[in-house]
Coordinates of C-alpha atoms in Angstrom, one line a residue:
M1 CA 0.1 0.0 0.0
S2 CA 2.7 2.5 0.9
I3 CA 4.6 1.9 -2.4
E4 CA 1.5 2.3 -4.4
L5 CA 1.2 5.8 -3.0
F6 CA 4.3 6.7 -4.8
N7 CA 3.7 4.7 -8.0
L8 CA 3.6 7.0 -11.1
K9 CA 3.4 4.1 -13.6
G10 CA 1.6 5.3 -16.8
K11 CA 1.2 8.9 -15.6
I12 CA 2.4 11.6 -18.3
A13 CA 4.6 14.2 -16.6
L14 CA 5.7 17.4 -18.6
V15 CA 8.8 18.9 -17.2
T16 CA 9.7 22.2 -18.7
G17 CA 13.4 23.1 -18.8
S18 CA 14.2 19.3 -18.4
T19 CA 17.2 18.8 -20.7
H20 CA 19.8 19.3 -18.1
G21 CA 20.4 20.4 -14.5
L22 CA 18.0 20.1 -11.7
G23 CA 15.0 19.9 -14.1
M24 CA 16.5 16.6 -15.6
A25 CA 17.1 15.4 -11.9
M26 CA 13.6 15.7 -11.1
A27 CA 12.4 14.4 -14.3
K28 CA 14.6 11.3 -13.8
G29 CA 12.9 10.7 -10.4
L30 CA 9.5 10.8 -12.0
G31 CA 10.6 8.7 -14.8
K32 CA 12.1 6.1 -12.5
A33 CA 8.8 6.1 -10.5
G34 CA 7.1 5.1 -13.7
A35 CA 5.9 8.4 -15.3
I36 CA 6.2 8.9 -19.1
I37 CA 8.6 12.2 -19.2
V38 CA 7.6 14.8 -21.9
V39 CA 11.1 16.6 -22.0
N40 CA 11.0 20.3 -23.0
G41 CA 13.6 22.9 -23.9
N42 CA 13.8 25.7 -26.1
S43 CA 17.7 26.2 -27.1
S44 CA 17.8 23.6 -29.6
Q45 CA 16.2 20.3 -31.1
Q46 CA 19.6 18.7 -30.7
K47 CA 19.7 19.2 -27.0
I48 CA 16.3 17.8 -26.6
D49 CA 17.2 14.7 -28.6
D50 CA 20.4 14.1 -26.6
A51 CA 18.4 14.5 -23.4
V52 CA 15.7 12.1 -24.6
A53 CA 18.4 9.5 -25.4
L54 CA 20.0 10.0 -22.2
Y55 CA 16.6 9.3 -20.3
K56 CA 16.0 6.2 -22.4
S57 CA 19.5 4.9 -21.6
E58 CA 18.5 4.8 -18.1
G59 CA 15.2 3.0 -18.8
I60 CA 12.8 6.1 -18.9
H61 CA 10.1 6.3 -21.3
A62 CA 10.7 9.9 -22.7
V63 CA 9.6 12.0 -25.7
G64 CA 10.8 15.5 -26.6
Y65 CA 9.1 18.9 -27.4
K66 CA 10.9 22.1 -28.4
F67 CA 8.7 25.3 -27.4
N68 CA 9.2 28.5 -25.8
V69 CA 7.2 28.4 -22.4
A70 CA 6.9 32.2 -22.5
D71 CA 5.2 32.3 -25.9
E72 CA 1.5 31.4 -25.5
S73 CA 0.9 30.4 -29.1
Q74 CA 3.8 28.1 -29.0
V75 CA 2.5 26.6 -25.6
I76 CA -1.1 26.1 -27.1
N77 CA 0.3 24.2 -30.1
A78 CA 2.7 21.9 -28.1
I79 CA 0.2 21.0 -25.5
S80 CA -2.3 19.9 -28.3
D81 CA 0.5 17.7 -30.0
I82 CA 1.6 16.4 -26.7
Q83 CA -2.3 15.4 -25.8
T84 CA -2.8 14.0 -29.3
Q85 CA 0.5 12.4 -29.8
V86 CA 1.3 11.1 -26.0
G87 CA -1.8 11.5 -23.8
P88 CA -3.4 13.8 -21.5
I89 CA -0.9 15.5 -19.0
D90 CA -1.2 14.2 -15.6
I91 CA 1.8 16.1 -13.9
L92 CA 3.2 19.4 -14.8
V93 CA 6.5 20.6 -13.4
N94 CA 7.1 24.3 -14.1
N95 CA 10.9 24.3 -13.8
A96 CA 12.1 26.4 -16.8
G97 CA 13.8 29.7 -15.7
I98 CA 16.6 32.2 -15.9
I99 CA 18.7 34.2 -13.7
K100 CA 20.4 37.8 -14.4
R101 CA 22.9 38.7 -11.6
T102 CA 22.9 42.4 -11.9
P103 CA 22.3 45.1 -9.1
L104 CA 19.0 46.5 -9.3
E105 CA 20.0 50.2 -10.1
E106 CA 22.2 49.0 -13.0
M107 CA 19.6 46.5 -14.3
E108 CA 17.9 47.2 -17.8
V109 CA 14.0 47.1 -17.8
A110 CA 14.3 44.7 -20.6
D111 CA 16.4 42.3 -18.7
F112 CA 14.1 42.6 -15.7
K113 CA 10.9 41.9 -17.7
Q114 CA 12.6 38.9 -19.5
V115 CA 13.2 37.3 -16.0
I116 CA 9.7 37.9 -14.9
D117 CA 8.5 36.6 -18.2
I118 CA 10.2 33.3 -18.0
D119 CA 10.2 32.8 -14.3
L120 CA 6.7 34.1 -13.3
V121 CA 4.6 34.6 -16.5
S122 CA 5.5 31.3 -18.2
P123 CA 4.4 29.0 -15.2
F124 CA 1.2 30.9 -15.6
I125 CA 0.9 30.3 -19.2
V126 CA 1.8 26.5 -19.4
S127 CA -0.5 25.8 -16.3
K128 CA -3.5 27.8 -17.8
H129 CA -3.4 25.5 -21.0
V130 CA -2.5 22.2 -19.2
V131 CA -5.2 22.7 -16.2
K132 CA -8.1 22.8 -18.6
S133 CA -7.8 19.0 -19.4
M134 CA -7.1 18.4 -15.9
I135 CA -10.5 20.1 -14.8
L136 CA -12.2 18.1 -17.2
R137 CA -10.7 14.8 -15.8
K138 CA -11.0 16.0 -12.1
Q139 CA -7.4 15.2 -11.3
G140 CA -3.9 16.6 -11.8
K141 CA -0.5 17.6 -10.0
I142 CA 1.2 21.0 -10.8
I143 CA 4.6 21.5 -9.2
N144 CA 6.1 25.0 -9.5
I145 CA 9.8 25.2 -9.1
C146 CA 10.4 28.2 -6.6
S147 CA 13.5 29.1 -4.9
M148 CA 14.8 30.2 -1.4
M149 CA 14.4 33.6 -3.0
S150 CA 10.8 32.9 -2.7
E151 CA 11.3 33.9 1.0
L152 CA 14.3 36.1 1.0
G153 CA 16.3 38.4 -1.0
R154 CA 20.1 38.5 -1.9
N155 CA 22.4 40.9 -3.7
T156 CA 22.1 41.2 -7.5
V157 CA 19.3 38.7 -8.0
G158 CA 16.3 41.3 -7.5
A159 CA 14.6 40.3 -10.6
Y160 CA 14.8 36.6 -9.9
A161 CA 13.6 37.2 -6.3
A162 CA 10.5 39.1 -7.6
A163 CA 9.7 36.3 -9.9
K164 CA 10.1 33.6 -7.5
G165 CA 8.5 35.5 -4.6
G166 CA 5.4 36.0 -7.1
L167 CA 5.7 32.3 -8.2
K168 CA 5.1 31.3 -4.5
M169 CA 1.9 33.4 -4.3
L170 CA 0.8 32.1 -7.9
T171 CA 1.1 28.7 -6.5
Q172 CA -1.2 29.5 -3.4
N173 CA -3.7 30.9 -5.9
M174 CA -3.8 28.2 -8.2
A175 CA -4.4 26.0 -5.3
T176 CA -7.1 28.1 -4.0
E177 CA -8.9 27.9 -7.4
W178 CA -8.2 24.6 -8.7
A179 CA -8.3 22.2 -5.4
K180 CA -12.1 21.9 -6.2
H181 CA -11.2 20.0 -9.1
N182 CA -9.0 17.4 -7.4
I183 CA -5.9 19.3 -8.5
Q184 CA -2.9 19.7 -6.4
T185 CA -0.7 22.6 -6.7
N186 CA 2.4 22.9 -4.9
G187 CA 6.0 23.9 -5.2
I188 CA 9.6 22.9 -4.6
G189 CA 12.1 25.5 -3.4
P190 CA 15.7 24.1 -4.1
G191 CA 18.7 25.4 -2.1
Y192 CA 22.1 25.2 -3.3
F193 CA 22.9 22.1 -5.4
A194 CA 26.1 20.7 -7.0
T195 CA 25.7 21.0 -10.6
S196 CA 27.8 21.5 -13.6
Q197 CA 26.8 25.5 -13.3
T198 CA 28.0 25.6 -9.7
A199 CA 31.3 23.5 -10.2
P200 CA 33.6 26.4 -10.9
I201 CA 32.7 27.8 -7.3
R202 CA 32.4 24.4 -5.4
V203 CA 36.2 24.4 -4.9
D204 CA 38.3 24.8 -1.4
G205 CA 39.0 28.3 -0.7
H206 CA 36.2 30.0 -2.9
P207 CA 34.3 32.5 -0.6
F208 CA 31.0 31.5 -1.7
N209 CA 31.8 27.8 -1.5
E210 CA 32.8 28.4 2.0
F211 CA 29.9 30.3 2.9
I212 CA 27.2 27.7 1.6
I213 CA 29.0 25.0 3.6
N214 CA 29.1 27.1 6.7
R215 CA 25.5 28.6 6.4
T216 CA 23.7 25.3 5.7
P217 CA 23.1 23.0 8.7
A218 CA 23.8 19.9 6.8
A219 CA 27.4 21.4 5.8
K220 CA 27.2 20.6 2.2
W221 CA 25.9 21.5 -1.2
G222 CA 22.7 19.4 -2.2
D223 CA 22.9 16.4 -4.5
P224 CA 20.4 17.0 -7.5
D225 CA 19.2 13.6 -6.9
D226 CA 17.9 14.9 -3.6
L227 CA 15.2 16.6 -5.2
A228 CA 13.6 13.5 -6.8
G229 CA 12.0 12.6 -3.6
A230 CA 10.1 15.8 -3.3
A231 CA 9.1 15.8 -6.9
I232 CA 7.8 12.3 -6.7
F233 CA 5.7 12.9 -3.4
L234 CA 4.3 16.0 -4.9
A235 CA 3.3 14.2 -8.2
S236 CA 1.9 10.9 -6.5
K237 CA -1.3 9.9 -4.7
A238 CA 1.0 10.5 -1.3
S239 CA 0.0 14.1 -1.9
D240 CA -3.7 14.1 -2.7
F241 CA -4.4 16.5 0.3
V242 CA -1.3 18.6 0.1
N243 CA -2.1 22.0 -1.7
G244 CA -0.5 25.4 -1.7
H245 CA 2.6 24.4 0.0
I246 CA 6.3 25.1 -1.0
V247 CA 8.8 22.3 0.1
Y248 CA 12.0 23.7 0.5
V249 CA 14.7 21.1 -0.2
D250 CA 17.7 23.1 1.2
G251 CA 19.6 21.3 3.8
G252 CA 18.1 23.5 6.5
I253 CA 19.4 26.9 5.4
L254 CA 16.2 28.6 5.6
A255 CA 15.5 27.4 9.2
T256 CA 18.5 29.5 10.7
I257 CA 19.5 33.1 10.8
G258 CA 22.2 32.4 13.5
K259 CA 25.0 30.0 13.5
P260 CA 24.0 26.6 12.3
S261 CA 24.5 23.3 14.1
N262 CA 27.9 22.5 12.4
E263 CA 29.5 25.7 13.7
N264 CA 31.2 25.8 17.1

């Protein structure tokens, strides 16, 4: 019985931005729990094809679709194709996002708007068009990938923090409006993870590496695979009465403003 609560066999999961990084880590978790993974990206078809091949090499049923999540017409066409060619989407993970590290007083308005469009507006666009089928079928799971910046600010990431703070509230409002249709909308807020993007700073002596290790009670960077459990939980029957919450997978960093337990 307990195993069945987390069984995603036959479920179709669209994971935006799932050709690499944390999006791929979460999608792999869903796939290994039995879900059919719809891989999305927008940079190139080759990158999508390579990602699909990687998923398949690990025994995961995966298909790929290239579209821009911030372009409503592309989203409408892609969702129509997915539902016709693969089937109705049971699980949506709004993961695609960007960050621009610029002090607010120096940031161009166009750059600020681009971050908001991709990190906040696109989850609204994709969810709006996926949820219609979920409402008709009276079931669905939507997982918005938030951030620790949904709760706090940090130098040079003002646009990202504004978007992720908004995404937290959008998640709660989606839950408010769609729970009556047996649709659960929740979020995951990743902490700092060991990925290819963070590799250059995860070296002994680097100030930011020391900062993360010293300020995280777990005293380490997260492993991308650590996100799989939260994704599976929020995508499965195990979370059928969980709605409007953000699960922070951060090693405890948001739990403390003082010295964490690993400091003397």
